[in-house]
Amino acid sequence: MNSSSTGKTPLNVMLSETLTVLEWTRRSTCPRKIFVIFPCVVCLFVNGLLLWTLLSKAILRETPRYCLLFNLLLSDTLHMSLSQMLYMLATSRTHLYFPVCALLTLITDVSNEVSPLTVVAMSLERYVAVCFPLHHATLLGGRRASVVAVLLWALCLLNLVVRVGLLMQFPFHTLDTLMMNDYCSSLVIRIAPLSTAYDQVYSAFLFVSSAMVILWSYVMVMMAARRCASEKSVKARNTLLLHLFQLVLSLSATIYLPLLVGLARLMALPRLTYVRIQNVLYVLLMTLPRALSVLIYGIKDQTMKSTMLAIIFCKKQ
């Protein structure tokens, strides 16, 4: 994007460093691109298989925890797909119109925000199942879990509306064209004065509040497990620990570009070293956490495992 006035503000410095990172990304060789793209393709395939598995049986579609798991996998799959698309656009030197870039990055951020909120909902579902078993069917039975999933997306879309409102504060009428000179990324579109501060505060609030809810659920389930040492309580306690771990994984993508910008700002390493670090961080922070969701929730569940194997080997269920 061209602007009539550009100053050396902290935001412009950050954007300059971000573009340097994206330039390193563009110069990645074919083997490095395969190293980044192949794990994502595998994860997308497995996630797609799990999504199909969750839709294949009525008991999976109607059980609250499986319904919320479907929402988690859906948001993770959407986030991986869009992140991979942005990565490939950067490496292919493709420039976008600013509205298109803004739409892609905002939807990517929304899908990333839905994941931790879904983990919180899954934690509360386990809390209700253990501490209020007689009310579980009333509170989350039938289609209510689906309604909860829709409300989570609506909440994140409300945040998107706020971010669009902040974005509209930028004087677009001063630009010569809406075609971007820069590569599309979530940091590049934070050009409004309050956008970066708002995103930082929102991300911190999301992580802290989600962690507090999951820890509270864990403590309540622990107390219930001590009162009646049932196998269900012990399983719920272990599941909540996995939810807390999943929360950290879900928010790991938010530190990807800021971490690369920090490396560009603080360390004077050769370009090739930066490219290698960037590729490794992309796999570790953007792809691997979504792959671990499959291992945490899908593979360990016997019902899902048996259904998925039946689909793979074309057996009657």
Short mmCIF file of N, CA, C and O in Angstrom, two decimals, residues 165-257:
data_model
loop_
_atom_site.label_atom_id
_atom_site.label_comp_id
_atom_site.label_asym_id
_atom_site.label_seq_id
_atom_site.Cartn_x
_atom_site.Cartn_y
_atom_site.Cartn_z
N GLY A 165 -13.97 -2.11 13.09
CA GLY A 165 -14.21 -0.72 13.44
C GLY A 165 -12.92 0.04 13.72
O GLY A 165 -12.77 1.20 13.30
N LEU A 166 -11.98 -0.61 14.41
CA LEU A 166 -10.68 0.03 14.65
C LEU A 166 -9.91 0.21 13.35
O LEU A 166 -9.23 1.22 13.14
N LEU A 167 -10.03 -0.78 12.46
CA LEU A 167 -9.31 -0.71 11.19
C LEU A 167 -9.81 0.44 10.33
O LEU A 167 -9.04 1.06 9.59
N MET A 168 -11.10 0.74 10.42
CA MET A 168 -11.68 1.80 9.60
C MET A 168 -11.21 3.19 10.02
O MET A 168 -11.48 4.17 9.33
N GLN A 169 -10.52 3.29 11.17
CA GLN A 169 -9.97 4.58 11.58
C GLN A 169 -8.79 5.01 10.71
O GLN A 169 -8.41 6.18 10.71
N PHE A 170 -8.21 4.05 9.99
CA PHE A 170 -7.07 4.38 9.14
C PHE A 170 -7.56 5.21 7.94
O PHE A 170 -8.59 4.89 7.33
N PRO A 171 -6.86 6.27 7.57
CA PRO A 171 -7.29 7.13 6.45
C PRO A 171 -7.02 6.49 5.09
O PRO A 171 -6.04 6.85 4.40
N PHE A 172 -7.88 5.58 4.68
CA PHE A 172 -7.68 4.90 3.41
C PHE A 172 -7.79 5.86 2.21
O PHE A 172 -7.27 5.56 1.14
N HIS A 173 -8.49 6.97 2.39
CA HIS A 173 -8.66 7.91 1.28
C HIS A 173 -7.35 8.57 0.87
O HIS A 173 -7.25 9.15 -0.22
N THR A 174 -6.33 8.47 1.74
CA THR A 174 -5.04 9.07 1.40
C THR A 174 -4.16 8.13 0.57
O THR A 174 -3.09 8.54 0.11
N LEU A 175 -4.58 6.90 0.37
CA LEU A 175 -3.77 5.93 -0.35
C LEU A 175 -3.97 6.08 -1.86
O LEU A 175 -5.08 6.38 -2.33
N ASP A 176 -2.92 5.85 -2.62
CA ASP A 176 -3.01 5.89 -4.07
C ASP A 176 -3.75 4.68 -4.62
O ASP A 176 -4.43 4.78 -5.63
N THR A 177 -3.59 3.54 -3.97
CA THR A 177 -4.24 2.30 -4.41
C THR A 177 -4.41 1.38 -3.21
O THR A 177 -3.68 1.49 -2.23
N LEU A 178 -5.40 0.48 -3.32
CA LEU A 178 -5.63 -0.51 -2.26
C LEU A 178 -4.81 -1.78 -2.49
O LEU A 178 -4.88 -2.70 -1.68
N MET A 179 -4.07 -1.84 -3.62
CA MET A 179 -3.18 -2.98 -3.83
C MET A 179 -2.00 -2.87 -2.89
O MET A 179 -1.34 -1.84 -2.82
N MET A 180 -1.72 -3.95 -2.14
CA MET A 180 -0.66 -3.92 -1.15
C MET A 180 0.70 -4.11 -1.81
O MET A 180 0.86 -4.96 -2.69
N ASN A 181 1.68 -3.32 -1.38
CA ASN A 181 3.06 -3.55 -1.77
C ASN A 181 3.72 -4.60 -0.89
O ASN A 181 4.81 -5.08 -1.20
N ASP A 182 3.06 -4.92 0.22
CA ASP A 182 3.61 -5.83 1.20
C ASP A 182 2.91 -7.18 1.09
O ASP A 182 1.85 -7.31 0.49
N TYR A 183 3.51 -8.19 1.72
CA TYR A 183 2.89 -9.51 1.78
C TYR A 183 1.86 -9.53 2.90
O TYR A 183 2.03 -8.91 3.94
N CYS A 184 0.79 -10.27 2.67
CA CYS A 184 -0.33 -10.27 3.60
C CYS A 184 0.02 -11.06 4.86
O CYS A 184 0.49 -12.20 4.80
N SER A 185 -0.19 -10.45 6.03
CA SER A 185 -0.02 -11.13 7.31
C SER A 185 -0.87 -10.41 8.34
O SER A 185 -1.35 -9.30 8.11
N SER A 186 -1.06 -11.03 9.49
CA SER A 186 -1.91 -10.44 10.52
C SER A 186 -1.30 -9.17 11.09
O SER A 186 -2.02 -8.29 11.54
N LEU A 187 0.04 -9.05 11.09
CA LEU A 187 0.66 -7.84 11.61
C LEU A 187 0.58 -6.68 10.64
O LEU A 187 0.48 -5.53 11.04
N VAL A 188 0.59 -6.97 9.35
CA VAL A 188 0.58 -5.91 8.35
C VAL A 188 -0.72 -5.13 8.39
O VAL A 188 -0.74 -3.92 8.17
N ILE A 189 -1.85 -5.79 8.71
CA ILE A 189 -3.13 -5.08 8.69
C ILE A 189 -3.40 -4.31 9.97
O ILE A 189 -4.41 -3.62 10.09
N ARG A 190 -2.52 -4.41 10.98
CA ARG A 190 -2.72 -3.67 12.22
C ARG A 190 -2.15 -2.26 12.06
O ARG A 190 -1.16 -1.89 12.69
N ILE A 191 -2.78 -1.50 11.21
CA ILE A 191 -2.25 -0.18 10.88
C ILE A 191 -2.98 0.93 11.63
O ILE A 191 -2.51 2.06 11.65
N ALA A 192 -4.14 0.63 12.22
CA ALA A 192 -4.85 1.64 13.00
C ALA A 192 -4.12 1.86 14.32
O ALA A 192 -3.47 0.95 14.86
N PRO A 193 -4.20 3.06 14.90
CA PRO A 193 -3.44 3.37 16.12
C PRO A 193 -3.72 2.42 17.29
O PRO A 193 -2.81 2.07 18.02
N LEU A 194 -4.98 2.00 17.46
CA LEU A 194 -5.35 1.20 18.62
C LEU A 194 -5.41 -0.29 18.34
O LEU A 194 -5.65 -1.08 19.25
N SER A 195 -5.20 -0.71 17.09
CA SER A 195 -5.38 -2.12 16.74
C SER A 195 -4.42 -3.03 17.48
O SER A 195 -4.82 -4.05 18.04
N THR A 196 -3.14 -2.68 17.49
CA THR A 196 -2.14 -3.53 18.13
C THR A 196 -2.38 -3.62 19.63
O THR A 196 -2.34 -4.72 20.21
N ALA A 197 -2.65 -2.49 20.27
CA ALA A 197 -2.91 -2.49 21.71
C ALA A 197 -4.15 -3.30 22.05
O ALA A 197 -4.17 -4.08 23.02
N TYR A 198 -5.20 -3.15 21.23
CA TYR A 198 -6.44 -3.90 21.47
C TYR A 198 -6.21 -5.40 21.33
O TYR A 198 -6.67 -6.20 22.16
N ASP A 199 -5.48 -5.81 20.30
CA ASP A 199 -5.21 -7.23 20.08
C ASP A 199 -4.40 -7.82 21.23
O ASP A 199 -4.65 -8.95 21.66
N GLN A 200 -3.42 -7.08 21.72
CA GLN A 200 -2.61 -7.57 22.83
C GLN A 200 -3.44 -7.73 24.10
O GLN A 200 -3.34 -8.75 24.79
N VAL A 201 -4.27 -6.75 24.40
CA VAL A 201 -5.12 -6.82 25.60
C VAL A 201 -6.13 -7.95 25.46
O VAL A 201 -6.36 -8.72 26.41
N TYR A 202 -6.73 -8.08 24.29
CA TYR A 202 -7.74 -9.12 24.08
C TYR A 202 -7.12 -10.51 24.20
O TYR A 202 -7.71 -11.41 24.82
N SER A 203 -5.94 -10.71 23.59
CA SER A 203 -5.29 -12.02 23.65
C SER A 203 -4.92 -12.38 25.09
O SER A 203 -5.11 -13.52 25.52
N ALA A 204 -4.40 -11.40 25.83
CA ALA A 204 -4.06 -11.65 27.23
C ALA A 204 -5.30 -11.98 28.05
O ALA A 204 -5.29 -12.91 28.87
N PHE A 205 -6.38 -11.23 27.85
CA PHE A 205 -7.63 -11.49 28.57
C PHE A 205 -8.18 -12.87 28.23
O PHE A 205 -8.65 -13.60 29.11
N LEU A 206 -8.12 -13.22 26.94
CA LEU A 206 -8.63 -14.52 26.51
C LEU A 206 -7.86 -15.65 27.17
O LEU A 206 -8.46 -16.62 27.67
N PHE A 207 -6.54 -15.55 27.21
CA PHE A 207 -5.73 -16.62 27.79
C PHE A 207 -5.94 -16.71 29.30
O PHE A 207 -6.15 -17.79 29.84
N VAL A 208 -5.89 -15.57 29.99
CA VAL A 208 -6.00 -15.58 31.46
C VAL A 208 -7.38 -16.06 31.90
O VAL A 208 -7.50 -16.92 32.79
N SER A 209 -8.43 -15.54 31.27
CA SER A 209 -9.78 -15.93 31.67
C SER A 209 -10.04 -17.40 31.35
O SER A 209 -10.66 -18.11 32.16
N SER A 210 -9.57 -17.87 30.21
CA SER A 210 -9.76 -19.28 29.85
C SER A 210 -9.02 -20.19 30.82
O SER A 210 -9.56 -21.20 31.28
N ALA A 211 -7.78 -19.82 31.15
CA ALA A 211 -7.00 -20.63 32.09
C ALA A 211 -7.66 -20.66 33.46
O ALA A 211 -7.69 -21.72 34.12
N MET A 212 -8.21 -19.54 33.91
CA MET A 212 -8.86 -19.49 35.21
C MET A 212 -10.10 -20.38 35.25
O MET A 212 -10.34 -21.09 36.24
N VAL A 213 -10.88 -20.38 34.18
CA VAL A 213 -12.08 -21.21 34.14
C VAL A 213 -11.71 -22.69 34.15
O VAL A 213 -12.32 -23.50 34.87
N ILE A 214 -10.69 -23.06 33.38
CA ILE A 214 -10.28 -24.47 33.34
C ILE A 214 -9.71 -24.90 34.69
O ILE A 214 -10.02 -26.01 35.18
N LEU A 215 -8.90 -24.05 35.32
CA LEU A 215 -8.35 -24.39 36.64
C LEU A 215 -9.46 -24.50 37.68
O LEU A 215 -9.43 -25.40 38.54
N TRP A 216 -10.43 -23.61 37.62
CA TRP A 216 -11.57 -23.69 38.54
C TRP A 216 -12.35 -24.99 38.34
O TRP A 216 -12.72 -25.65 39.31
N SER A 217 -12.56 -25.36 37.09
CA SER A 217 -13.25 -26.62 36.80
C SER A 217 -12.45 -27.80 37.33
O SER A 217 -13.02 -28.75 37.89
N TYR A 218 -11.13 -27.73 37.18
CA TYR A 218 -10.27 -28.81 37.66
C TYR A 218 -10.36 -28.94 39.18
O TYR A 218 -10.46 -30.05 39.72
N VAL A 219 -10.32 -27.82 39.90
CA VAL A 219 -10.41 -27.85 41.36
C VAL A 219 -11.75 -28.43 41.81
O VAL A 219 -11.81 -29.26 42.74
N MET A 220 -12.82 -28.02 41.18
CA MET A 220 -14.15 -28.52 41.56
C MET A 220 -14.27 -30.01 41.30
O MET A 220 -14.85 -30.75 42.10
N VAL A 221 -13.72 -30.47 40.18
CA VAL A 221 -13.76 -31.90 39.88
C VAL A 221 -12.87 -32.67 40.86
O VAL A 221 -13.21 -33.79 41.27
N MET A 222 -11.72 -32.09 41.24
CA MET A 222 -10.86 -32.72 42.24
C MET A 222 -11.59 -32.90 43.57
O MET A 222 -11.50 -33.96 44.22
N MET A 223 -12.33 -31.89 43.97
CA MET A 223 -13.10 -31.99 45.22
C MET A 223 -14.19 -33.05 45.12
O MET A 223 -14.41 -33.82 46.06
N ALA A 224 -14.82 -33.12 43.94
CA ALA A 224 -15.83 -34.16 43.75
C ALA A 224 -15.20 -35.55 43.74
O ALA A 224 -15.79 -36.51 44.25
N ALA A 225 -13.99 -35.66 43.18
CA ALA A 225 -13.32 -36.95 43.13
C ALA A 225 -12.92 -37.43 44.52
O ALA A 225 -12.92 -38.63 44.81
N ARG A 226 -12.59 -36.49 45.42
CA ARG A 226 -12.24 -36.87 46.80
C ARG A 226 -13.47 -37.33 47.58
O ARG A 226 -13.38 -38.22 48.42
N ARG A 227 -14.61 -36.69 47.29
CA ARG A 227 -15.83 -37.07 47.99
C ARG A 227 -16.30 -38.46 47.58
O ARG A 227 -16.74 -39.25 48.40
N CYS A 228 -16.21 -38.72 46.28
CA CYS A 228 -16.62 -40.04 45.77
C CYS A 228 -15.58 -40.48 44.74
O CYS A 228 -15.61 -40.01 43.60
N ALA A 229 -14.70 -41.32 45.14
CA ALA A 229 -13.57 -41.72 44.29
C ALA A 229 -14.04 -42.65 43.18
O ALA A 229 -13.79 -43.84 43.18
N SER A 230 -14.78 -42.07 42.23
CA SER A 230 -15.29 -42.86 41.10
C SER A 230 -14.34 -42.77 39.92
O SER A 230 -13.56 -41.82 39.78
N GLU A 231 -14.43 -43.73 39.05
CA GLU A 231 -13.58 -43.75 37.86
C GLU A 231 -13.92 -42.58 36.94
O GLU A 231 -13.04 -42.00 36.29
N LYS A 232 -15.20 -42.21 36.91
CA LYS A 232 -15.63 -41.09 36.07
C LYS A 232 -14.98 -39.78 36.51
O LYS A 232 -14.55 -38.97 35.69
N SER A 233 -14.87 -39.57 37.83
CA SER A 233 -14.25 -38.35 38.35
C SER A 233 -12.77 -38.29 38.01
O SER A 233 -12.24 -37.24 37.66
N VAL A 234 -12.09 -39.42 38.14
CA VAL A 234 -10.67 -39.48 37.83
C VAL A 234 -10.43 -39.19 36.35
O VAL A 234 -9.52 -38.43 35.98
N LYS A 235 -11.26 -39.76 35.48
CA LYS A 235 -11.12 -39.51 34.04
C LYS A 235 -11.38 -38.05 33.71
O LYS A 235 -10.68 -37.45 32.89
N ALA A 236 -12.40 -37.47 34.38
CA ALA A 236 -12.71 -36.06 34.13
C ALA A 236 -11.56 -35.17 34.58
O ALA A 236 -11.22 -34.18 33.91
N ARG A 237 -10.92 -35.49 35.70
CA ARG A 237 -9.78 -34.72 36.19
C ARG A 237 -8.63 -34.76 35.18
O ARG A 237 -8.02 -33.74 34.87
N ASN A 238 -8.34 -35.95 34.66
CA ASN A 238 -7.26 -36.07 33.68
C ASN A 238 -7.61 -35.34 32.38
O ASN A 238 -6.74 -34.74 31.74
N THR A 239 -8.89 -35.38 32.02
CA THR A 239 -9.32 -34.68 30.80
C THR A 239 -9.15 -33.18 30.94
O THR A 239 -8.75 -32.49 29.99
N LEU A 240 -9.44 -32.64 32.13
CA LEU A 240 -9.28 -31.21 32.35
C LEU A 240 -7.82 -30.78 32.27
O LEU A 240 -7.51 -29.67 31.82
N LEU A 241 -6.92 -31.64 32.72
CA LEU A 241 -5.49 -31.34 32.56
C LEU A 241 -5.12 -31.27 31.08
O LEU A 241 -4.34 -30.41 30.66
N LEU A 242 -5.70 -32.16 30.29
CA LEU A 242 -5.47 -32.11 28.85
C LEU A 242 -6.05 -30.84 28.25
O LEU A 242 -5.48 -30.26 27.32
N HIS A 243 -7.20 -30.39 28.77
CA HIS A 243 -7.80 -29.15 28.29
C HIS A 243 -6.87 -27.96 28.54
O HIS A 243 -6.75 -27.07 27.69
N LEU A 244 -6.25 -27.94 29.71
CA LEU A 244 -5.33 -26.85 30.04
C LEU A 244 -4.12 -26.86 29.09
O LEU A 244 -3.67 -25.81 28.62
N PHE A 245 -3.61 -28.06 28.81
CA PHE A 245 -2.51 -28.18 27.87
C PHE A 245 -2.95 -27.76 26.47
O PHE A 245 -2.22 -27.06 25.75
N GLN A 246 -4.17 -28.12 26.08
CA GLN A 246 -4.70 -27.75 24.78
C GLN A 246 -4.89 -26.24 24.67
O GLN A 246 -4.71 -25.65 23.60
N LEU A 247 -5.24 -25.59 25.77
CA LEU A 247 -5.38 -24.14 25.76
C LEU A 247 -4.06 -23.46 25.39
O LEU A 247 -4.04 -22.53 24.58
N VAL A 248 -2.97 -23.93 25.97
CA VAL A 248 -1.65 -23.39 25.64
C VAL A 248 -1.33 -23.61 24.17
O VAL A 248 -0.82 -22.73 23.47
N LEU A 249 -1.67 -24.80 23.66
CA LEU A 249 -1.42 -25.11 22.26
C LEU A 249 -2.25 -24.21 21.35
O LEU A 249 -1.77 -23.74 20.31
N SER A 250 -3.51 -23.97 21.72
CA SER A 250 -4.41 -23.18 20.88
C SER A 250 -3.93 -21.74 20.73
O SER A 250 -4.14 -21.11 19.68
N LEU A 251 -3.29 -21.20 21.77
CA LEU A 251 -2.85 -19.81 21.73
C LEU A 251 -1.40 -19.65 21.28
O LEU A 251 -0.88 -18.55 21.22
N SER A 252 -0.75 -20.76 20.96
CA SER A 252 0.66 -20.69 20.55
C SER A 252 0.82 -19.95 19.23
O SER A 252 1.86 -19.31 18.99
N ALA A 253 -0.19 -20.01 18.36
CA ALA A 253 -0.09 -19.35 17.06
C ALA A 253 0.00 -17.84 17.20
O ALA A 253 0.51 -17.16 16.29
N THR A 254 -0.49 -17.28 18.31
CA THR A 254 -0.50 -15.83 18.47
C THR A 254 0.91 -15.25 18.66
O THR A 254 1.10 -14.05 18.47
N ILE A 255 1.88 -16.09 19.03
CA ILE A 255 3.23 -15.57 19.27
C ILE A 255 4.16 -15.82 18.09
O ILE A 255 5.34 -15.46 18.15
N TYR A 256 3.63 -16.39 17.00
CA TYR A 256 4.49 -16.79 15.88
C TYR A 256 5.18 -15.58 15.24
O TYR A 256 6.42 -15.45 15.26
N LEU A 257 4.38 -14.65 14.67
CA LEU A 257 4.99 -13.49 14.01
C LEU A 257 5.69 -12.55 14.99
O LEU A 257 6.78 -12.07 14.70
#
